[in-house]
Amino acid sequence: MHDDHELARLVGKLDLHAKVRLLAGGSVWRSCAEPLIGLRALTFSDGPAGVRGPGWDERRTSLALPSPTALGATWDEELVGRLGGLLAAESRRKGVDVLLAPVLNLHRTPYGGRHFECFSEDPLLTARLGVAYVRGVQAGGVAATPKHFVANETETDRLTHDVRVGDRALHEVYLAPFEAAVEAGAWALMSAYNGVNGHPMSENPLLTSPLKDEWGFAGLVVSDWGAVRTTVASAVSGQDLSMPGPWGPWGDQLVSAVEAGDVAESLVDDKVFRLLKLAARVGALEGTSAIEPPVADESLLREAVSASTVLLRNNGVLPLAPGLRIAVIGPGATAPRVQGGGSSGLYPAAENSLFDALSTRAEVVHAAGVRIDDRPTPVDAPVLVRVLGQDDEVLFREHRLTGRILETEEVPGAAVLEISTGLPVTRTGLWRIAVAGYGRLTLDVDGVRVLDVVQPVDTDDPAVKHLRPPHHSVEVRLTGGTEAELVARRELGEDSGMASMLAADPPPPDAAEELAAAVAAARESDVAVVVVSTTDAIESEGRDRHTLALPGEQDALVRAVLAANPHTVVVVNSGGPVLLPWREDVAGVLLTWFPGQEGGNGLADVLFGDREPGGRLPTTWPGLESDVPVKDYLPVAGSLPYEEGLDVGYRAWAARDVVPAYWFGHGLGYTTWHYEEARVERDVVRVRVRNTGDRSGREVVQVYLSRPDSAVARPQRWLAGFAAVTAEPGQSVEALVRIPRRAISHWAGTWEVEPGAFTVLIGPNAGVTPLRLTSENALRPW
Ligand code: BGC
């Protein structure tokens, strides 16, 4: 390992041009190498729910973890740490040095498009899980990159909106998880696209203070992709590396700015020093080597599903008795949503659905009941991709496995990208054939041109431009039993993005017949399990949600199935909150989040009672859309005020006395608990709980504080600590909940602690706290 002195010596060997070159990417996913000092390029990859690796290619699959909301629901740092080890092993397998994860932004509102990528609505829970994630990844020799620093909770106008947030909320709520991750030793950190209080985060004073000065962050500040948009302002800030590259506003312009005296060369040196320090840590500098990751333990993926599944309601139907005939209903039962949309997306190594998993263990029938996604379905069959030159000469060709081609070989002189396939026509009727991408798009079906449009580039957002560009479709009558020859072409321009798509959807089945089949299946079975889902377009980077209602006719499906069979259990397959208007009527409700590739098996473990549903809500679920406390998630004229201040999530619900459908922290498991007694010993709350059910279980004991007589404004209650215990039936156990000093501190330019008593509220969720310690039993500053 190189010490700082040696790294500084290496910086000194480089001239200004060489140093500045290192500060921008060498390509989309790599930094630049510098042979003069033995530096190889660093490879970056998106997370957080797996390691896609550099580039998008369906032939290079990845282990798919549950969404961060699911990891948030585990309230289990040990498990998240082990998953971090798995991610390190995946990174190494894919040649990745720097994992762009975890996401430490908060669930400020359930409408946030990237809600599913964040752990929780609470800063303490987010901080503790974030620290576990960072430590787990880095213990395997791979850099974690907490992102997006800071206040990146909205996707609308995400490249430019400016968050207006008060100093207290900024420090106590939004910066807090990042501060914890820095204290835990994060090697890198990503600055956000958005601005905070008037400055884009890629050039924001917060990168210096508190990040580098007060917190002593010694790692590398990586920009979000394309976020650096100025030369001098960003270079004089704490921003270190501008990704991707080699294009962008640094390069020669930064060299000139240094030569003109607008940017001190010492700032450039510091950035290069930080890059080399990171390179030394991951073994990218000659003479250094990275720590070896642990051997990947894939069984963790299944364990994580049951550990994160939240049982919201159970009238006794769960776990399912053996020998039942089960109707598994909903499109998500056979085609689960394993991940959300956007840059965190990857190609899962394998996938199992609930239907697959149950079929091996019980008599199961399936009916979709409804359709929920009206987006075109990329051709799910081998296609031929050709890159053509100006005169249609073939510059490159390859066979691929899907009609959604996000990246292919970059070839000089490329003018056209063509995707073609022989589509097996399974049904006679009007098929919808679609193409997507920027530039001129054409589509030929059986040699006839059926579409010719120009799609102008209308965005700078990489999540739209390179991942989900607009599509154009036509309806074409095809005859069952034949093969249709589809040829889609896209003319490539300078700026026309990477993504191309060829999609084909058969004539849809009759909606009434589909529903009737589901109802009949439910009626003829002992139990109906309905899987309701959102889509990865609804919960996606690059856009916010505009309603929390389930898409399509899924509510009607649940009601129809319930009318046919009272033993109806609903499994909610979404990354974040959705409205469940029938929740009090059904026999059981389980949340499976976006569960990753082991979703089906993990859920079957829970349904059959092999494992208990271990999850507790990391975010409050509203009953009615009109009750949601923080709804101003849309910037107005570029500005987004965080007017609720400290009152995020359950804090806002508690302050307004409005009861949500399910409180933060709620989750039933398969046993019951009695909160017997508690006492405070300095900074530890000792809580005695008894397992009053008839099977062993794990309980997450939560400690909230409140301060009714406070001289400073405070949330009505706030999470101050939690600890999990396990107990056998009838056993009473003690949870030791340590309260960090930060939980009794408030920000007033510095951290201050108000003298006097803090009331301690203890219970299984933010709204149910059966134990309360006040006056002489209360917590006092130690
Ligand atoms: C996202 C980041 C991501 C980056 C690279 C950006 O659009 O905001 O989270 O790491 O792209 O894919």
PDB file of N, CA and C in Angstrom, residues 22-32 42-45 100 190-191 193 220-228 239-250 275 462:
ATOM      1  N   LEU A  22      -6.395  13.175 -16.120  1.00  0.00           N
ATOM      2  CA  LEU A  22      -6.867  12.142 -15.191  1.00  0.00           C
ATOM      3  C   LEU A  22      -8.178  12.520 -14.496  1.00  0.00           C
ATOM      4  N   LEU A  23      -8.523  13.793 -14.553  1.00  0.00           N
ATOM      5  CA  LEU A  23      -9.700  14.248 -13.787  1.00  0.00           C
ATOM      6  C   LEU A  23     -11.014  14.092 -14.534  1.00  0.00           C
ATOM      7  N   ALA A  24     -10.955  13.614 -15.783  1.00  0.00           N
ATOM      8  CA  ALA A  24     -12.195  13.283 -16.496  1.00  0.00           C
ATOM      9  C   ALA A  24     -12.102  11.814 -16.882  1.00  0.00           C
ATOM     10  N   GLY A  25     -13.263  11.204 -17.127  1.00  0.00           N
ATOM     11  CA  GLY A  25     -13.280   9.795 -17.506  1.00  0.00           C
ATOM     12  C   GLY A  25     -12.497   9.549 -18.782  1.00  0.00           C
ATOM     13  N   GLY A  26     -12.068   8.300 -18.972  1.00  0.00           N
ATOM     14  CA  GLY A  26     -11.448   7.915 -20.231  1.00  0.00           C
ATOM     15  C   GLY A  26     -12.510   7.415 -21.197  1.00  0.00           C
ATOM     16  N   SER A  27     -13.659   7.004 -20.637  1.00  0.00           N
ATOM     17  CA  SER A  27     -14.807   6.539 -21.431  1.00  0.00           C
ATOM     18  C   SER A  27     -16.022   6.616 -20.524  1.00  0.00           C
ATOM     19  N   VAL A  28     -17.103   5.934 -20.930  1.00  0.00           N
ATOM     20  CA  VAL A  28     -18.337   6.059 -20.134  1.00  0.00           C
ATOM     21  C   VAL A  28     -18.161   5.466 -18.741  1.00  0.00           C
ATOM     22  N   TRP A  29     -17.488   4.324 -18.624  1.00  0.00           N
ATOM     23  CA  TRP A  29     -17.408   3.629 -17.332  1.00  0.00           C
ATOM     24  C   TRP A  29     -16.008   3.514 -16.789  1.00  0.00           C
ATOM     25  N   ARG A  30     -15.028   4.188 -17.452  1.00  0.00           N
ATOM     26  CA  ARG A  30     -13.655   4.046 -16.967  1.00  0.00           C
ATOM     27  C   ARG A  30     -12.989   5.398 -16.795  1.00  0.00           C
ATOM     28  N   SER A  31     -12.064   5.457 -15.850  1.00  0.00           N
ATOM     29  CA  SER A  31     -11.229   6.649 -15.730  1.00  0.00           C
ATOM     30  C   SER A  31     -10.029   6.466 -16.670  1.00  0.00           C
ATOM     31  N   CYS A  32      -9.110   7.420 -16.655  1.00  0.00           N
ATOM     32  CA  CYS A  32      -7.957   7.318 -17.553  1.00  0.00           C
ATOM     33  C   CYS A  32      -6.797   6.601 -16.873  1.00  0.00           C
ATOM     34  N   LEU A  42      -9.575   2.933 -13.722  1.00  0.00           N
ATOM     35  CA  LEU A  42     -10.520   2.366 -12.754  1.00  0.00           C
ATOM     36  C   LEU A  42     -11.830   2.088 -13.483  1.00  0.00           C
ATOM     37  N   THR A  43     -12.460   0.973 -13.148  1.00  0.00           N
ATOM     38  CA  THR A  43     -13.745   0.648 -13.774  1.00  0.00           C
ATOM     39  C   THR A  43     -14.864   0.888 -12.774  1.00  0.00           C
ATOM     40  N   PHE A  44     -15.897   1.597 -13.239  1.00  0.00           N
ATOM     41  CA  PHE A  44     -17.044   1.944 -12.401  1.00  0.00           C
ATOM     42  C   PHE A  44     -18.252   1.121 -12.841  1.00  0.00           C
ATOM     43  N   SER A  45     -19.131   0.839 -11.902  1.00  0.00           N
ATOM     44  CA  SER A  45     -20.392   0.194 -12.279  1.00  0.00           C
ATOM     45  C   SER A  45     -21.514   0.683 -11.388  1.00  0.00           C
ATOM     46  N   LEU A 100     -21.045   2.205  -7.743  1.00  0.00           N
ATOM     47  CA  LEU A 100     -21.731   3.493  -7.559  1.00  0.00           C
ATOM     48  C   LEU A 100     -22.959   3.284  -6.672  1.00  0.00           C
ATOM     49  N   MET A 190     -20.527  10.242  -4.545  1.00  0.00           N
ATOM     50  CA  MET A 190     -20.991  10.876  -5.790  1.00  0.00           C
ATOM     51  C   MET A 190     -21.797  12.139  -5.476  1.00  0.00           C
ATOM     52  N   SER A 191     -21.427  13.230  -6.136  1.00  0.00           N
ATOM     53  CA  SER A 191     -22.219  14.460  -6.000  1.00  0.00           C
ATOM     54  C   SER A 191     -23.424  14.358  -6.935  1.00  0.00           C
ATOM     55  N   TYR A 193     -26.885  15.613  -9.235  1.00  0.00           N
ATOM     56  CA  TYR A 193     -27.209  16.535 -10.336  1.00  0.00           C
ATOM     57  C   TYR A 193     -27.815  17.839  -9.813  1.00  0.00           C
ATOM     58  N   LEU A 220     -12.637  10.233  -2.922  1.00  0.00           N
ATOM     59  CA  LEU A 220     -12.773  10.913  -4.212  1.00  0.00           C
ATOM     60  C   LEU A 220     -14.237  11.315  -4.431  1.00  0.00           C
ATOM     61  N   VAL A 221     -14.471  12.579  -4.777  1.00  0.00           N
ATOM     62  CA  VAL A 221     -15.826  13.006  -5.138  1.00  0.00           C
ATOM     63  C   VAL A 221     -15.997  12.819  -6.646  1.00  0.00           C
ATOM     64  N   VAL A 222     -16.803  11.827  -7.008  1.00  0.00           N
ATOM     65  CA  VAL A 222     -17.099  11.515  -8.408  1.00  0.00           C
ATOM     66  C   VAL A 222     -18.372  12.284  -8.774  1.00  0.00           C
ATOM     67  N   SER A 223     -18.428  12.820  -9.972  1.00  0.00           N
ATOM     68  CA  SER A 223     -19.663  13.527 -10.358  1.00  0.00           C
ATOM     69  C   SER A 223     -20.725  12.510 -10.742  1.00  0.00           C
ATOM     70  N   ASP A 224     -21.995  12.914 -10.684  1.00  0.00           N
ATOM     71  CA  ASP A 224     -22.988  12.100 -11.361  1.00  0.00           C
ATOM     72  C   ASP A 224     -22.717  12.229 -12.862  1.00  0.00           C
ATOM     73  N   TRP A 225     -23.270  11.289 -13.637  1.00  0.00           N
ATOM     74  CA  TRP A 225     -22.870  11.186 -15.045  1.00  0.00           C
ATOM     75  C   TRP A 225     -23.327  12.423 -15.841  1.00  0.00           C
ATOM     76  N   GLY A 226     -22.342  13.226 -16.247  1.00  0.00           N
ATOM     77  CA  GLY A 226     -22.642  14.428 -17.020  1.00  0.00           C
ATOM     78  C   GLY A 226     -23.016  15.617 -16.163  1.00  0.00           C
ATOM     79  N   ALA A 227     -22.815  15.522 -14.845  1.00  0.00           N
ATOM     80  CA  ALA A 227     -23.293  16.594 -13.973  1.00  0.00           C
ATOM     81  C   ALA A 227     -22.379  17.809 -13.960  1.00  0.00           C
ATOM     82  N   VAL A 228     -21.098  17.616 -14.305  1.00  0.00           N
ATOM     83  CA  VAL A 228     -20.198  18.786 -14.305  1.00  0.00           C
ATOM     84  C   VAL A 228     -20.475  19.594 -15.571  1.00  0.00           C
ATOM     85  N   GLN A 239     -15.369  19.123  -6.073  1.00  0.00           N
ATOM     86  CA  GLN A 239     -15.574  18.092  -7.091  1.00  0.00           C
ATOM     87  C   GLN A 239     -14.212  17.590  -7.584  1.00  0.00           C
ATOM     88  N   ASP A 240     -14.001  16.254  -7.600  1.00  0.00           N
ATOM     89  CA  ASP A 240     -12.684  15.742  -7.977  1.00  0.00           C
ATOM     90  C   ASP A 240     -12.618  15.133  -9.368  1.00  0.00           C
ATOM     91  N   LEU A 241     -13.583  14.277  -9.703  1.00  0.00           N
ATOM     92  CA  LEU A 241     -13.523  13.553 -10.981  1.00  0.00           C
ATOM     93  C   LEU A 241     -14.808  13.830 -11.748  1.00  0.00           C
ATOM     94  N   SER A 242     -14.666  14.194 -13.019  1.00  0.00           N
ATOM     95  CA  SER A 242     -15.829  14.479 -13.854  1.00  0.00           C
ATOM     96  C   SER A 242     -16.085  13.262 -14.747  1.00  0.00           C
ATOM     97  N   MET A 243     -17.232  12.638 -14.528  1.00  0.00           N
ATOM     98  CA  MET A 243     -17.563  11.434 -15.307  1.00  0.00           C
ATOM     99  C   MET A 243     -18.790  11.686 -16.163  1.00  0.00           C
ATOM    100  N   PRO A 244     -18.974  11.030 -17.300  1.00  0.00           N
ATOM    101  CA  PRO A 244     -17.956  10.218 -17.966  1.00  0.00           C
ATOM    102  C   PRO A 244     -16.983  11.128 -18.721  1.00  0.00           C
ATOM    103  N   GLY A 245     -16.202  10.613 -19.621  1.00  0.00           N
ATOM    104  CA  GLY A 245     -15.246  11.417 -20.366  1.00  0.00           C
ATOM    105  C   GLY A 245     -14.882  10.697 -21.650  1.00  0.00           C
ATOM    106  N   PRO A 246     -13.909  11.178 -22.382  1.00  0.00           N
ATOM    107  CA  PRO A 246     -13.014  12.293 -22.075  1.00  0.00           C
ATOM    108  C   PRO A 246     -13.598  13.671 -22.363  1.00  0.00           C
ATOM    109  N   TRP A 247     -14.820  13.711 -22.880  1.00  0.00           N
ATOM    110  CA  TRP A 247     -15.421  15.006 -23.182  1.00  0.00           C
ATOM    111  C   TRP A 247     -15.779  15.711 -21.876  1.00  0.00           C
ATOM    112  N   GLY A 248     -16.437  16.868 -21.992  1.00  0.00           N
ATOM    113  CA  GLY A 248     -16.848  17.584 -20.784  1.00  0.00           C
ATOM    114  C   GLY A 248     -16.086  18.881 -20.628  1.00  0.00           C
ATOM    115  N   PRO A 249     -16.492  19.696 -19.671  1.00  0.00           N
ATOM    116  CA  PRO A 249     -15.970  21.063 -19.581  1.00  0.00           C
ATOM    117  C   PRO A 249     -14.639  21.204 -18.846  1.00  0.00           C
ATOM    118  N   TRP A 250     -13.990  20.097 -18.473  1.00  0.00           N
ATOM    119  CA  TRP A 250     -12.663  20.241 -17.865  1.00  0.00           C
ATOM    120  C   TRP A 250     -11.618  20.130 -18.987  1.00  0.00           C
ATOM    121  N   LEU A 275      -7.579  10.708  -6.396  1.00  0.00           N
ATOM    122  CA  LEU A 275      -7.786   9.639  -7.372  1.00  0.00           C
ATOM    123  C   LEU A 275      -6.757   8.524  -7.157  1.00  0.00           C
ATOM    124  N   PRO A 462     -29.441  11.197 -19.228  1.00  0.00           N
ATOM    125  CA  PRO A 462     -28.927   9.903 -19.697  1.00  0.00           C
ATOM    126  C   PRO A 462     -29.893   8.750 -19.454  1.00  0.00           C
TER     127      PRO A 462
END
